[in-house]
Amino acid sequence: MTEENLQNKTDVIVVGAGPAGVSAAITVARGGKNVILVERAPFAGAKNMYGGVIYTHAAKEIFPNFEEAPIERYIAKHSYVLLSEKDSTQISYKNPEHEKKAFVAIRAKWDKWCVEQAMKEGVYFAPNTLVRELIVKEGKVCGIKTDIEEYYADIVIVADGVNSLLAKQIGLRKNIKPKNVALGVKEVIKLSKEAINKRFALEDDKGCAMEIAGEPLKNMLAMGIVYTNKDSVALGIGVSLEDLKKQKMKPYELLDKLKEHPFVADLIEGGELVEYSAHLIPEGGYNAIPELYTDGAMITGDAAGLVNNVHFEGTNLAMMSGKLAGETALAAFEHNDFSSNMLCLYAKKLENSFVLKDMKTYKDVVHLLSGRCSSFLNYYPDNINKFFNIFTCADGEPKKQKFQKFTKDFFVKRSLSELFKDAIAGIKIIFGILK
Ligand SMILES: Cc1cc2nc3c(=O)[nH]c(=O)nc-3n(C[C@H](O)[C@H](O)[C@H](O)COP(=O)(O)OP(=O)(O)OC[C@H]3O[C@@H](n4cnc5c(N)ncnc54)[C@H](O)[C@@H]3O)c2cc1C
């Protein structure tokens, strides 16, 4: 390295100030090493969108003072809703001891707060800085190139999100296939706190996380979400890019269909649309996780495809992978070894954590569901609604007659071979999870 380059050198550079990047940077700073956190946006969170839920276990591990953060509402109620054309069946889970396990936060505020904490602990933050490429010399990643300068480090932690151009540049990742990615679109709808509490049956500052499947998102691997902020609700969908292409649908058309359903329409009635955003979500699961490290670099969070779609978890996997990459960087300094031989520790740490354990547990679920989504996300939700329609209706017609018709329709409208395939997929999902 030349004299000039030595002036432009630090211990660790982290690219991307989302949950993965900030967790990596703060871990390195806590270990006493110099770290620069580089972000293309004017402030952390400015360009970031997600559904809205942060998990307390991860937040607490990185930020023990997380309760001082700009939190919208703690999740006191989890609701799961199945929609047919006009009907809806809702199951809700509540437990007072469970109330502080997750909370809703707005990324523009949360990410900014996280970076402020990191700066207090010695992280140097460089906003408005787009990393164009990684500098690779003799096969080893040793820095970053921005529009105005080159900067060097012993280790670069790549946390630049789902479409990581940097991981692609160094050969750790290939282009994402449409089947391995979902598109999330979200509206934020302003409503009074009183209206939210009444419509979601909440008290005070308690919040609700709602997941929705069924008719408006027909025949696609797609789910809806509604999360309550203080005085607005986030309403969105996540849909497989491949299914959108196949069905020739536009994402906002799907979201509009969801908003028109009577169940959802009642929740947002009279609300004012204040924000619209879209973002990709890694959907490939365990089987699509790329190589996680190379000489001089590690990739974390969405850049490494670390999302648990079954449980709508991404921020916690991002934060933990960032922390483990940070710890690995510190171990590399102890041994003065920044090669793959040392950085493989990062993959081992991930394997031993809930991050890869959970992803392994669900490794085939999305694939099996995507083959049977017209059944699991439409046919059965529709029949559950039909069942409750009969069960809850007293209209003078004998119940036996109605249930006989329901059972006949159930088997006539779905061939035995389709039912058999659903049963096999269901068994494979259950055995896959338990084995
Ligand atoms: C619609 C939707 C809903 C979701 N809902 C939830 C939820 O409710 N709960 C949950 O836990 N997860 C959710 N997720 C997933 C979660 O948002 C991600 O898993 C998480 O944000 C990943 O964090 P990250 O730090 O890896 O990436 P990101 O949050 O994407 O951060 C990457 C950062 O890198 C910066 N960057 C990118 N390229 C460069 C570059 N070249 N130079 C400099 N900076 C760069 C970006 O500006 C950004 O700040 C959702 C995702 C979507 C899209």
CSV table of C-alpha atoms and ligand atoms in Angstrom, one decimal:
chain,number,residue,atom,x,y,z
A,1,MET,CA,0.0,0.0,0.0
A,2,THR,CA,1.3,3.5,-0.9
A,3,GLU,CA,1.9,6.3,1.6
A,4,GLU,CA,-1.1,8.2,0.2
A,5,ASN,CA,-3.3,5.1,0.6
A,6,LEU,CA,-2.2,4.7,4.2
A,7,GLN,CA,-3.7,8.1,5.0
A,8,ASN,CA,-7.0,6.9,3.6
A,9,LYS,CA,-7.0,3.7,5.7
A,10,THR,CA,-9.1,2.5,8.6
A,11,ASP,CA,-9.6,-0.8,10.4
A,12,VAL,CA,-13.1,-1.7,9.2
A,13,ILE,CA,-15.5,-0.2,6.6
A,14,VAL,CA,-19.2,-1.1,6.8
A,15,VAL,CA,-21.3,-0.3,3.7
A,16,GLY,CA,-25.0,0.4,4.3
A,17,ALA,CA,-26.5,1.9,7.5
A,18,GLY,CA,-29.6,-0.4,7.8
A,19,PRO,CA,-30.0,-2.7,10.7
A,20,ALA,CA,-27.2,-5.1,9.6
A,21,GLY,CA,-24.7,-2.3,8.9
A,22,VAL,CA,-25.2,-0.3,12.1
A,23,SER,CA,-25.1,-3.5,14.2
A,24,ALA,CA,-21.8,-4.5,12.6
A,25,ALA,CA,-20.3,-1.0,13.0
A,26,ILE,CA,-21.3,-0.6,16.7
A,27,THR,CA,-19.9,-4.1,17.5
A,28,VAL,CA,-16.5,-3.2,15.9
A,29,ALA,CA,-16.4,0.2,17.7
A,30,ARG,CA,-17.2,-1.5,21.0
A,31,GLY,CA,-14.2,-3.8,20.5
A,32,GLY,CA,-12.0,-0.7,20.2
A,33,LYS,CA,-11.3,-0.7,16.4
A,34,ASN,CA,-11.8,2.2,14.1
A,35,VAL,CA,-14.8,1.9,11.8
A,36,ILE,CA,-16.4,3.9,9.1
A,37,LEU,CA,-20.1,3.4,8.4
A,38,VAL,CA,-20.9,4.5,4.8
A,39,GLU,CA,-24.4,5.3,3.7
A,40,ARG,CA,-25.6,6.5,0.3
A,41,ALA,CA,-28.7,8.4,1.7
A,42,PRO,CA,-28.5,11.8,3.4
A,43,PHE,CA,-29.3,10.2,6.7
A,44,ALA,CA,-29.8,6.5,7.8
A,45,GLY,CA,-33.3,5.3,7.1
A,46,ALA,CA,-34.0,8.0,4.5
A,47,LYS,CA,-34.5,5.5,1.8
A,48,ASN,CA,-35.4,2.4,3.8
A,49,MET,CA,-38.8,0.8,3.9
A,50,TYR,CA,-40.3,-2.3,5.5
A,51,GLY,CA,-43.5,-3.4,7.1
A,52,GLY,CA,-42.9,-2.1,10.5
A,53,VAL,CA,-42.1,-4.6,13.2
A,54,ILE,CA,-38.7,-4.7,15.1
A,55,TYR,CA,-38.1,-7.6,17.5
A,56,THR,CA,-37.1,-6.7,21.0
A,57,HIS,CA,-34.6,-9.6,21.5
A,58,ALA,CA,-32.3,-8.3,18.7
A,59,ALA,CA,-32.9,-4.6,19.5
A,60,LYS,CA,-31.9,-5.1,23.1
A,61,GLU,CA,-28.8,-7.1,22.2
A,62,ILE,CA,-27.4,-4.3,20.1
A,63,PHE,CA,-28.9,-1.3,21.9
A,64,PRO,CA,-29.5,-2.0,25.6
A,65,ASN,CA,-31.2,1.4,25.8
A,66,PHE,CA,-33.5,0.7,22.9
A,67,GLU,CA,-36.6,1.8,24.9
A,68,GLU,CA,-35.4,5.4,24.4
A,69,ALA,CA,-35.7,4.9,20.7
A,70,PRO,CA,-38.7,6.4,18.7
A,71,ILE,CA,-41.0,3.4,19.1
A,72,GLU,CA,-44.5,3.8,17.7
A,73,ARG,CA,-46.4,1.0,19.6
A,74,TYR,CA,-45.4,-2.3,21.3
A,75,ILE,CA,-47.3,-5.2,19.7
A,76,ALA,CA,-49.9,-6.4,22.2
A,77,LYS,CA,-52.0,-8.4,19.7
A,78,HIS,CA,-51.1,-10.6,16.7
A,79,SER,CA,-54.0,-11.2,14.3
A,80,TYR,CA,-54.3,-13.6,11.4
A,81,VAL,CA,-57.0,-12.9,8.9
A,82,LEU,CA,-58.4,-15.2,6.1
A,83,LEU,CA,-60.4,-13.4,3.4
A,84,SER,CA,-62.9,-14.6,0.9
A,85,GLU,CA,-64.8,-12.4,-1.5
A,86,LYS,CA,-66.7,-10.6,1.2
A,87,ASP,CA,-66.2,-12.7,4.4
A,88,SER,CA,-63.3,-12.7,6.8
A,89,THR,CA,-62.2,-15.0,9.7
A,90,GLN,CA,-59.8,-13.5,12.2
A,91,ILE,CA,-57.8,-15.3,14.9
A,92,SER,CA,-56.0,-13.1,17.4
A,93,TYR,CA,-53.4,-13.9,19.9
A,94,LYS,CA,-52.7,-11.9,23.1
A,95,ASN,CA,-50.7,-12.5,26.2
A,96,PRO,CA,-49.8,-9.7,28.7
A,97,GLU,CA,-46.3,-11.3,29.1
A,98,HIS,CA,-45.8,-11.3,25.3
A,99,GLU,CA,-46.5,-7.6,24.9
A,100,LYS,CA,-43.0,-6.3,24.8
A,101,LYS,CA,-41.5,-8.9,22.5
A,102,ALA,CA,-41.9,-6.7,19.4
A,103,PHE,CA,-42.7,-3.2,18.5
A,104,VAL,CA,-43.5,-1.0,15.5
A,105,ALA,CA,-41.1,1.7,14.5
A,106,ILE,CA,-40.7,3.9,11.5
A,107,ARG,CA,-37.4,3.3,9.7
A,108,ALA,CA,-36.7,6.9,8.9
A,109,LYS,CA,-36.7,7.5,12.7
A,110,TRP,CA,-35.4,4.1,14.0
A,111,ASP,CA,-32.4,3.8,11.6
A,112,LYS,CA,-31.5,7.5,12.4
A,113,TRP,CA,-31.6,6.8,16.1
A,114,CYS,CA,-29.5,3.7,15.8
A,115,VAL,CA,-26.8,5.5,13.9
A,116,GLU,CA,-26.8,8.3,16.5
A,117,GLN,CA,-26.2,5.6,19.2
A,118,ALA,CA,-23.4,4.1,17.0
A,119,MET,CA,-21.7,7.5,16.6
A,120,LYS,CA,-21.8,8.0,20.4
A,121,GLU,CA,-19.8,4.8,20.7
A,122,GLY,CA,-17.2,5.9,18.2
A,123,VAL,CA,-18.5,4.9,14.8
A,124,TYR,CA,-17.6,7.4,12.1
A,125,PHE,CA,-20.7,7.9,9.9
A,126,ALA,CA,-20.3,9.0,6.3
A,127,PRO,CA,-23.8,9.8,4.8
A,128,ASN,CA,-24.4,10.9,1.2
A,129,THR,CA,-21.7,8.5,0.1
A,130,LEU,CA,-22.5,5.9,-2.6
A,131,VAL,CA,-20.0,3.1,-2.7
A,132,ARG,CA,-19.5,2.4,-6.5
A,133,GLU,CA,-17.3,-0.6,-6.0
A,134,LEU,CA,-15.1,-2.6,-3.7
A,135,ILE,CA,-11.3,-2.4,-4.2
A,136,VAL,CA,-9.9,-5.8,-4.8
A,137,LYS,CA,-6.1,-6.4,-4.9
A,138,GLU,CA,-4.5,-9.8,-5.4
A,139,GLY,CA,-7.9,-11.4,-4.8
A,140,LYS,CA,-8.4,-9.7,-1.5
A,141,VAL,CA,-11.1,-7.0,-0.8
A,142,CYS,CA,-9.2,-4.1,0.7
A,143,GLY,CA,-11.4,-1.0,0.4
A,144,ILE,CA,-14.1,1.0,-1.3
A,145,LYS,CA,-14.3,3.3,-4.2
A,146,THR,CA,-16.8,6.3,-4.0
A,147,ASP,CA,-17.4,9.0,-6.6
A,148,ILE,CA,-14.7,11.2,-5.0
A,149,GLU,CA,-12.2,8.9,-3.4
A,150,GLU,CA,-10.8,5.5,-2.6
A,151,TYR,CA,-10.7,4.3,1.0
A,152,TYR,CA,-8.9,1.3,2.4
A,153,ALA,CA,-9.6,-1.1,5.4
A,154,ASP,CA,-8.4,-4.5,6.6
A,155,ILE,CA,-12.0,-5.7,6.5
A,156,VAL,CA,-15.1,-4.5,4.6
A,157,ILE,CA,-18.5,-5.6,5.9
A,158,VAL,CA,-21.1,-5.5,3.1
A,159,ALA,CA,-24.6,-4.5,4.3
A,160,ASP,CA,-26.0,-2.8,1.2
A,161,GLY,CA,-29.4,-4.6,1.2
A,162,VAL,CA,-31.3,-7.0,-1.0
A,163,ASN,CA,-29.9,-6.1,-4.4
A,164,SER,CA,-26.3,-6.1,-3.2
A,165,LEU,CA,-24.3,-4.9,-6.2
A,166,LEU,CA,-21.1,-5.1,-4.2
A,167,ALA,CA,-21.6,-8.8,-3.3
A,168,LYS,CA,-22.2,-9.4,-7.0
A,169,GLN,CA,-19.1,-7.5,-7.9
A,170,ILE,CA,-16.8,-9.7,-5.8
A,171,GLY,CA,-18.5,-12.9,-7.0
A,172,LEU,CA,-20.2,-13.8,-3.7
A,173,ARG,CA,-23.7,-13.5,-5.3
A,174,LYS,CA,-25.3,-13.8,-8.7
A,175,ASN,CA,-28.3,-11.8,-10.1
A,176,ILE,CA,-31.4,-12.6,-8.0
A,177,LYS,CA,-33.9,-14.9,-9.8
A,178,PRO,CA,-37.6,-13.6,-9.8
A,179,LYS,CA,-38.6,-16.8,-7.9
A,180,ASN,CA,-36.2,-15.8,-5.1
A,181,VAL,CA,-37.5,-12.4,-4.5
A,182,ALA,CA,-40.8,-10.8,-3.5
A,183,LEU,CA,-42.0,-7.2,-4.0
A,184,GLY,CA,-43.3,-5.4,-1.0
A,185,VAL,CA,-45.6,-2.3,-1.6
A,186,LYS,CA,-46.9,-0.3,1.3
A,187,GLU,CA,-49.1,2.6,2.1
A,188,VAL,CA,-49.1,4.6,5.3
A,189,ILE,CA,-52.6,5.8,6.1
A,190,LYS,CA,-53.2,8.5,8.6
A,191,LEU,CA,-55.9,7.9,11.2
A,192,SER,CA,-56.5,9.4,14.7
A,193,LYS,CA,-55.2,7.4,17.6
A,194,GLU,CA,-58.8,7.0,18.9
A,195,ALA,CA,-59.9,5.5,15.5
A,196,ILE,CA,-57.0,3.1,15.5
A,197,ASN,CA,-57.7,1.9,19.1
A,198,LYS,CA,-61.4,1.5,18.3
A,199,ARG,CA,-61.0,-0.4,15.0
A,200,PHE,CA,-58.2,-2.7,16.2
A,201,ALA,CA,-59.7,-3.1,19.8
A,202,LEU,CA,-56.5,-1.7,21.4
A,203,GLU,CA,-55.9,0.3,24.6
A,204,ASP,CA,-53.6,3.3,25.0
A,205,ASP,CA,-50.3,2.8,23.2
A,206,LYS,CA,-50.6,-0.9,22.5
A,207,GLY,CA,-50.3,-2.1,18.9
A,208,CYS,CA,-51.5,-4.8,16.6
A,209,ALA,CA,-49.6,-6.7,13.9
A,210,MET,CA,-52.0,-8.3,11.4
A,211,GLU,CA,-51.2,-10.7,8.6
A,212,ILE,CA,-53.8,-11.4,5.9
A,213,ALA,CA,-54.2,-14.2,3.3
A,214,GLY,CA,-57.0,-14.9,0.8
A,215,GLU,CA,-59.2,-13.8,-2.1
A,216,PRO,CA,-57.9,-10.4,-3.1
A,217,LEU,CA,-54.4,-11.9,-3.4
A,218,LYS,CA,-55.7,-14.8,-5.4
A,219,ASN,CA,-53.5,-17.6,-6.7
A,220,MET,CA,-50.3,-15.9,-5.9
A,221,LEU,CA,-47.7,-16.4,-3.2
A,222,ALA,CA,-48.8,-13.2,-1.5
A,223,MET,CA,-49.7,-12.0,1.9
A,224,GLY,CA,-51.0,-8.7,3.3
A,225,ILE,CA,-50.0,-6.9,6.4
A,226,VAL,CA,-51.5,-4.2,8.6
A,227,TYR,CA,-49.4,-2.7,11.4
A,228,THR,CA,-50.5,0.1,13.7
A,229,ASN,CA,-48.3,3.1,14.3
A,230,LYS,CA,-49.2,5.8,16.8
A,231,ASP,CA,-51.6,7.7,14.5
A,232,SER,CA,-51.4,5.9,11.2
A,233,VAL,CA,-51.5,2.4,9.9
A,234,ALA,CA,-49.1,0.7,7.5
A,235,LEU,CA,-51.0,-1.4,5.0
A,236,GLY,CA,-49.0,-3.5,2.5
A,237,ILE,CA,-48.5,-6.7,0.5
A,238,GLY,CA,-45.6,-8.9,-0.2
A,239,VAL,CA,-45.9,-10.8,-3.4
A,240,SER,CA,-43.6,-13.2,-5.3
A,241,LEU,CA,-42.2,-11.3,-8.3
A,242,GLU,CA,-42.5,-14.5,-10.4
A,243,ASP,CA,-46.2,-14.7,-9.6
A,244,LEU,CA,-46.8,-11.0,-10.5
A,245,LYS,CA,-45.1,-11.6,-13.8
A,246,LYS,CA,-47.1,-14.8,-14.5
A,247,GLN,CA,-50.5,-13.2,-13.6
A,248,LYS,CA,-49.6,-9.9,-15.4
A,249,MET,CA,-50.6,-8.0,-12.3
A,250,LYS,CA,-49.3,-4.6,-11.1
A,251,PRO,CA,-48.4,-4.6,-7.4
A,252,TYR,CA,-50.6,-1.4,-6.7
A,253,GLU,CA,-53.6,-3.2,-8.4
A,254,LEU,CA,-53.2,-6.0,-5.8
A,255,LEU,CA,-52.9,-3.5,-3.0
A,256,ASP,CA,-56.0,-1.7,-4.2
A,257,LYS,CA,-57.9,-5.0,-4.3
A,258,LEU,CA,-56.9,-5.6,-0.7
A,259,LYS,CA,-58.0,-2.1,0.3
A,260,GLU,CA,-61.4,-2.6,-1.3
A,261,HIS,CA,-62.2,-5.8,0.7
A,262,PRO,CA,-64.9,-4.9,3.3
A,263,PHE,CA,-62.7,-6.1,6.2
A,264,VAL,CA,-59.7,-3.9,5.2
A,265,ALA,CA,-61.9,-1.0,4.0
A,266,ASP,CA,-63.5,-0.7,7.4
A,267,LEU,CA,-60.1,-0.5,9.1
A,268,ILE,CA,-58.9,2.4,6.9
A,269,GLU,CA,-62.1,4.2,6.3
A,270,GLY,CA,-61.7,8.0,6.3
A,271,GLY,CA,-57.9,7.7,6.5
A,272,GLU,CA,-55.5,9.9,4.5
A,273,LEU,CA,-52.8,8.4,2.4
A,274,VAL,CA,-49.5,10.0,3.5
A,275,GLU,CA,-46.9,7.7,2.0
A,276,TYR,CA,-46.4,5.1,-0.7
A,277,SER,CA,-43.3,2.9,-1.1
A,278,ALA,CA,-42.0,-0.3,-2.6
A,279,HIS,CA,-39.0,-2.5,-1.9
A,280,LEU,CA,-37.7,-6.0,-2.7
A,281,ILE,CA,-37.6,-8.8,-0.1
A,282,PRO,CA,-35.2,-11.8,-0.4
A,283,GLU,CA,-37.5,-14.8,-0.7
A,284,GLY,CA,-35.0,-17.6,-1.6
A,285,GLY,CA,-34.5,-18.8,2.0
A,286,TYR,CA,-31.8,-21.1,3.2
A,287,ASN,CA,-31.2,-22.7,-0.2
A,288,ALA,CA,-30.4,-19.4,-1.8
A,289,ILE,CA,-27.9,-18.1,0.8
A,290,PRO,CA,-24.7,-17.2,-1.1
A,291,GLU,CA,-21.1,-17.5,0.0
A,292,LEU,CA,-21.0,-15.3,3.1
A,293,TYR,CA,-17.3,-14.3,3.1
A,294,THR,CA,-14.2,-14.0,1.0
A,295,ASP,CA,-10.7,-12.7,1.7
A,296,GLY,CA,-11.2,-9.3,3.4
A,297,ALA,CA,-15.0,-9.1,3.3
A,298,MET,CA,-18.3,-10.5,4.8
A,299,ILE,CA,-21.8,-10.0,3.7
A,300,THR,CA,-24.7,-9.5,6.1
A,301,GLY,CA,-28.5,-9.0,6.3
A,302,ASP,CA,-30.6,-8.8,3.1
A,303,ALA,CA,-27.4,-8.7,1.1
A,304,ALA,CA,-26.9,-12.3,2.2
A,305,GLY,CA,-30.6,-13.1,1.8
A,306,LEU,CA,-31.1,-13.6,5.5
A,307,VAL,CA,-34.9,-13.2,5.8
A,308,ASN,CA,-37.3,-15.6,7.5
A,309,ASN,CA,-40.4,-15.1,5.4
A,310,VAL,CA,-42.6,-17.5,7.3
A,311,HIS,CA,-42.4,-15.3,10.4
A,312,PHE,CA,-42.0,-12.0,8.6
A,313,GLU,CA,-38.6,-11.5,10.3
A,314,GLY,CA,-35.8,-9.7,8.6
A,315,THR,CA,-34.5,-6.9,10.8
A,316,ASN,CA,-33.6,-9.2,13.6
A,317,LEU,CA,-31.7,-11.6,11.3
A,318,ALA,CA,-30.0,-8.5,9.8
A,319,MET,CA,-29.0,-7.1,13.3
A,320,MET,CA,-27.7,-10.5,14.5
A,321,SER,CA,-25.7,-11.2,11.3
A,322,GLY,CA,-24.2,-7.7,11.5
A,323,LYS,CA,-23.2,-8.3,15.1
A,324,LEU,CA,-21.6,-11.7,14.3
A,325,ALA,CA,-19.7,-10.2,11.4
A,326,GLY,CA,-18.5,-7.4,13.7
A,327,GLU,CA,-17.3,-10.0,16.3
A,328,THR,CA,-15.6,-11.9,13.5
A,329,ALA,CA,-13.8,-8.8,12.4
A,330,LEU,CA,-12.5,-8.3,16.0
A,331,ALA,CA,-11.3,-11.9,16.1
A,332,ALA,CA,-9.5,-11.3,12.8
A,333,PHE,CA,-7.6,-8.3,14.3
A,334,GLU,CA,-6.6,-10.4,17.3
A,335,HIS,CA,-5.1,-13.0,15.0
A,336,ASN,CA,-3.9,-10.4,12.4
A,337,ASP,CA,-5.5,-12.6,9.8
A,338,PHE,CA,-8.1,-11.1,7.4
A,339,SER,CA,-8.2,-14.0,5.0
A,340,SER,CA,-11.1,-16.5,4.3
A,341,ASN,CA,-9.4,-18.9,6.7
A,342,MET,CA,-10.3,-16.5,9.5
A,343,LEU,CA,-13.5,-15.0,8.2
A,344,CYS,CA,-15.1,-18.5,7.9
A,345,LEU,CA,-15.7,-18.0,11.7
A,346,TYR,CA,-18.6,-15.7,10.6
A,347,ALA,CA,-20.4,-18.5,8.8
A,348,LYS,CA,-19.8,-20.8,11.8
A,349,LYS,CA,-21.2,-18.2,14.2
A,350,LEU,CA,-24.3,-17.8,12.0
A,351,GLU,CA,-24.8,-21.6,11.8
A,352,ASN,CA,-24.8,-21.7,15.6
A,353,SER,CA,-27.3,-18.8,15.9
A,354,PHE,CA,-31.0,-18.7,15.4
A,355,VAL,CA,-30.4,-17.0,12.1
A,356,LEU,CA,-29.3,-20.0,10.1
A,357,LYS,CA,-31.0,-22.5,12.4
A,358,ASP,CA,-34.4,-20.9,11.7
A,359,MET,CA,-33.7,-20.5,8.0
A,360,LYS,CA,-32.8,-24.2,7.8
A,361,THR,CA,-36.0,-25.1,9.6
A,362,TYR,CA,-38.1,-23.4,6.9
A,363,LYS,CA,-35.8,-24.1,4.0
A,364,ASP,CA,-38.5,-25.8,1.9
A,365,VAL,CA,-41.6,-24.1,3.1
A,366,VAL,CA,-41.8,-21.2,0.7
A,367,HIS,CA,-41.0,-23.5,-2.3
A,368,LEU,CA,-43.7,-26.0,-1.2
A,369,LEU,CA,-46.2,-23.2,-0.6
A,370,SER,CA,-45.5,-21.5,-3.9
A,371,GLY,CA,-46.5,-24.7,-5.7
A,372,ARG,CA,-49.7,-24.9,-3.8
A,373,CYS,CA,-50.7,-21.3,-3.1
A,374,SER,CA,-54.0,-21.6,-4.8
A,375,SER,CA,-54.9,-24.2,-2.2
A,376,PHE,CA,-53.2,-23.0,1.0
A,377,LEU,CA,-53.7,-19.2,0.5
A,378,ASN,CA,-57.1,-19.4,-1.3
A,379,TYR,CA,-59.1,-22.6,-1.4
A,380,TYR,CA,-58.8,-23.4,2.3
A,381,PRO,CA,-59.2,-19.8,3.6
A,382,ASP,CA,-62.3,-19.6,1.4
A,383,ASN,CA,-63.7,-22.8,2.8
A,384,ILE,CA,-63.0,-21.8,6.4
A,385,ASN,CA,-65.1,-18.7,5.7
A,386,LYS,CA,-67.8,-20.8,4.1
A,387,PHE,CA,-67.8,-23.0,7.2
A,388,PHE,CA,-68.2,-20.0,9.6
A,389,ASN,CA,-70.9,-18.5,7.3
A,390,ILE,CA,-73.0,-21.7,8.0
A,391,PHE,CA,-71.9,-22.1,11.6
A,392,THR,CA,-72.9,-18.5,12.5
A,393,CYS,CA,-76.1,-18.3,10.5
A,394,ALA,CA,-79.5,-19.0,12.0
A,395,ASP,CA,-82.0,-18.6,9.2
A,396,GLY,CA,-84.5,-21.5,9.6
A,397,GLU,CA,-82.7,-23.8,7.2
A,398,PRO,CA,-81.7,-27.1,8.9
A,399,LYS,CA,-77.9,-27.2,9.6
A,400,LYS,CA,-77.4,-30.8,8.3
A,401,GLN,CA,-78.6,-29.8,4.8
A,402,LYS,CA,-76.1,-26.9,4.7
A,403,PHE,CA,-73.2,-28.9,6.0
A,404,GLN,CA,-73.9,-31.7,3.5
A,405,LYS,CA,-73.8,-29.2,0.7
A,406,PHE,CA,-70.6,-27.6,2.1
A,407,THR,CA,-68.9,-31.0,2.3
A,408,LYS,CA,-70.1,-32.0,-1.2
A,409,ASP,CA,-68.8,-28.7,-2.7
A,410,PHE,CA,-65.5,-29.0,-0.9
A,411,PHE,CA,-64.8,-32.3,-2.6
A,412,VAL,CA,-66.4,-31.5,-6.0
A,413,LYS,CA,-64.6,-28.2,-6.5
A,414,ARG,CA,-61.2,-29.7,-5.7
A,415,SER,CA,-60.2,-33.0,-7.4
A,416,LEU,CA,-59.0,-35.8,-5.2
A,417,SER,CA,-55.6,-35.6,-6.8
A,418,GLU,CA,-55.3,-31.9,-5.9
A,419,LEU,CA,-56.3,-32.7,-2.3
A,420,PHE,CA,-53.8,-35.5,-2.3
A,421,LYS,CA,-51.0,-33.1,-3.5
A,422,ASP,CA,-52.0,-30.6,-0.8
A,423,ALA,CA,-51.8,-33.3,1.9
A,424,ILE,CA,-48.4,-34.3,0.6
A,425,ALA,CA,-47.1,-30.7,0.6
A,426,GLY,CA,-48.6,-30.2,4.1
A,427,ILE,CA,-46.9,-33.3,5.4
A,428,LYS,CA,-43.6,-32.3,3.8
A,429,ILE,CA,-43.9,-28.9,5.4
A,430,ILE,CA,-44.6,-30.3,8.9
A,431,PHE,CA,-41.9,-33.0,8.6
A,432,GLY,CA,-39.4,-30.5,7.2
A,433,ILE,CA,-39.9,-28.2,10.2
A,434,LEU,CA,-39.7,-31.0,12.8
A,435,LYS,CA,-36.9,-33.1,11.4
B,1,LIG,C1,-42.3,-4.6,2.4
B,1,LIG,C2,-41.4,-5.1,3.5
B,1,LIG,C3,-41.8,-5.4,4.7
B,1,LIG,C4,-41.0,-5.9,5.7
B,1,LIG,N1,-41.4,-6.0,7.0
B,1,LIG,C5,-40.6,-6.4,7.9
B,1,LIG,C6,-41.0,-6.4,9.3
B,1,LIG,O1,-42.1,-6.0,9.6
B,1,LIG,N2,-40.1,-6.9,10.3
B,1,LIG,C7,-38.9,-7.3,9.9
B,1,LIG,O2,-38.1,-7.7,10.8
B,1,LIG,N3,-38.4,-7.2,8.6
B,1,LIG,C8,-39.2,-6.8,7.7
B,1,LIG,N4,-38.8,-6.7,6.4
B,1,LIG,C9,-37.4,-7.1,6.1
B,1,LIG,C10,-36.4,-6.0,6.6
B,1,LIG,O3,-36.8,-4.7,6.2
B,1,LIG,C11,-35.0,-6.3,6.0
B,1,LIG,O4,-34.7,-7.7,6.2
B,1,LIG,C12,-33.9,-5.5,6.7
B,1,LIG,O5,-34.2,-4.1,6.5
B,1,LIG,C13,-32.5,-5.8,6.2
B,1,LIG,O6,-31.6,-4.9,6.8
B,1,LIG,P1,-30.2,-4.6,6.0
B,1,LIG,O7,-29.5,-3.7,6.9
B,1,LIG,O8,-29.6,-5.9,5.6
B,1,LIG,O9,-30.6,-3.9,4.6
B,1,LIG,P2,-31.4,-2.5,4.4
B,1,LIG,O10,-32.3,-2.2,5.5
B,1,LIG,O11,-31.9,-2.6,3.0
B,1,LIG,O12,-30.2,-1.4,4.4
B,1,LIG,C14,-29.2,-1.3,3.4
B,1,LIG,C15,-28.6,0.1,3.5
B,1,LIG,O13,-27.5,0.1,2.6
B,1,LIG,C16,-27.6,1.4,1.9
B,1,LIG,N5,-26.9,1.2,0.6
B,1,LIG,C17,-27.2,0.3,-0.4
B,1,LIG,N6,-26.3,0.4,-1.4
B,1,LIG,C18,-25.3,1.2,-1.0
B,1,LIG,C19,-24.1,1.7,-1.5
B,1,LIG,N7,-23.6,1.2,-2.7
B,1,LIG,N8,-23.3,2.6,-0.8
B,1,LIG,C20,-23.8,3.1,0.4
B,1,LIG,N9,-24.9,2.7,0.9
B,1,LIG,C21,-25.7,1.7,0.3
B,1,LIG,C22,-29.1,1.6,1.7
B,1,LIG,O14,-29.4,3.0,1.5
B,1,LIG,C23,-29.6,1.2,3.1
B,1,LIG,O15,-29.6,2.2,4.1
B,1,LIG,C24,-39.6,-6.1,5.4
B,1,LIG,C25,-39.1,-5.8,4.1
B,1,LIG,C26,-40.0,-5.3,3.2
B,1,LIG,C27,-39.4,-4.9,1.8
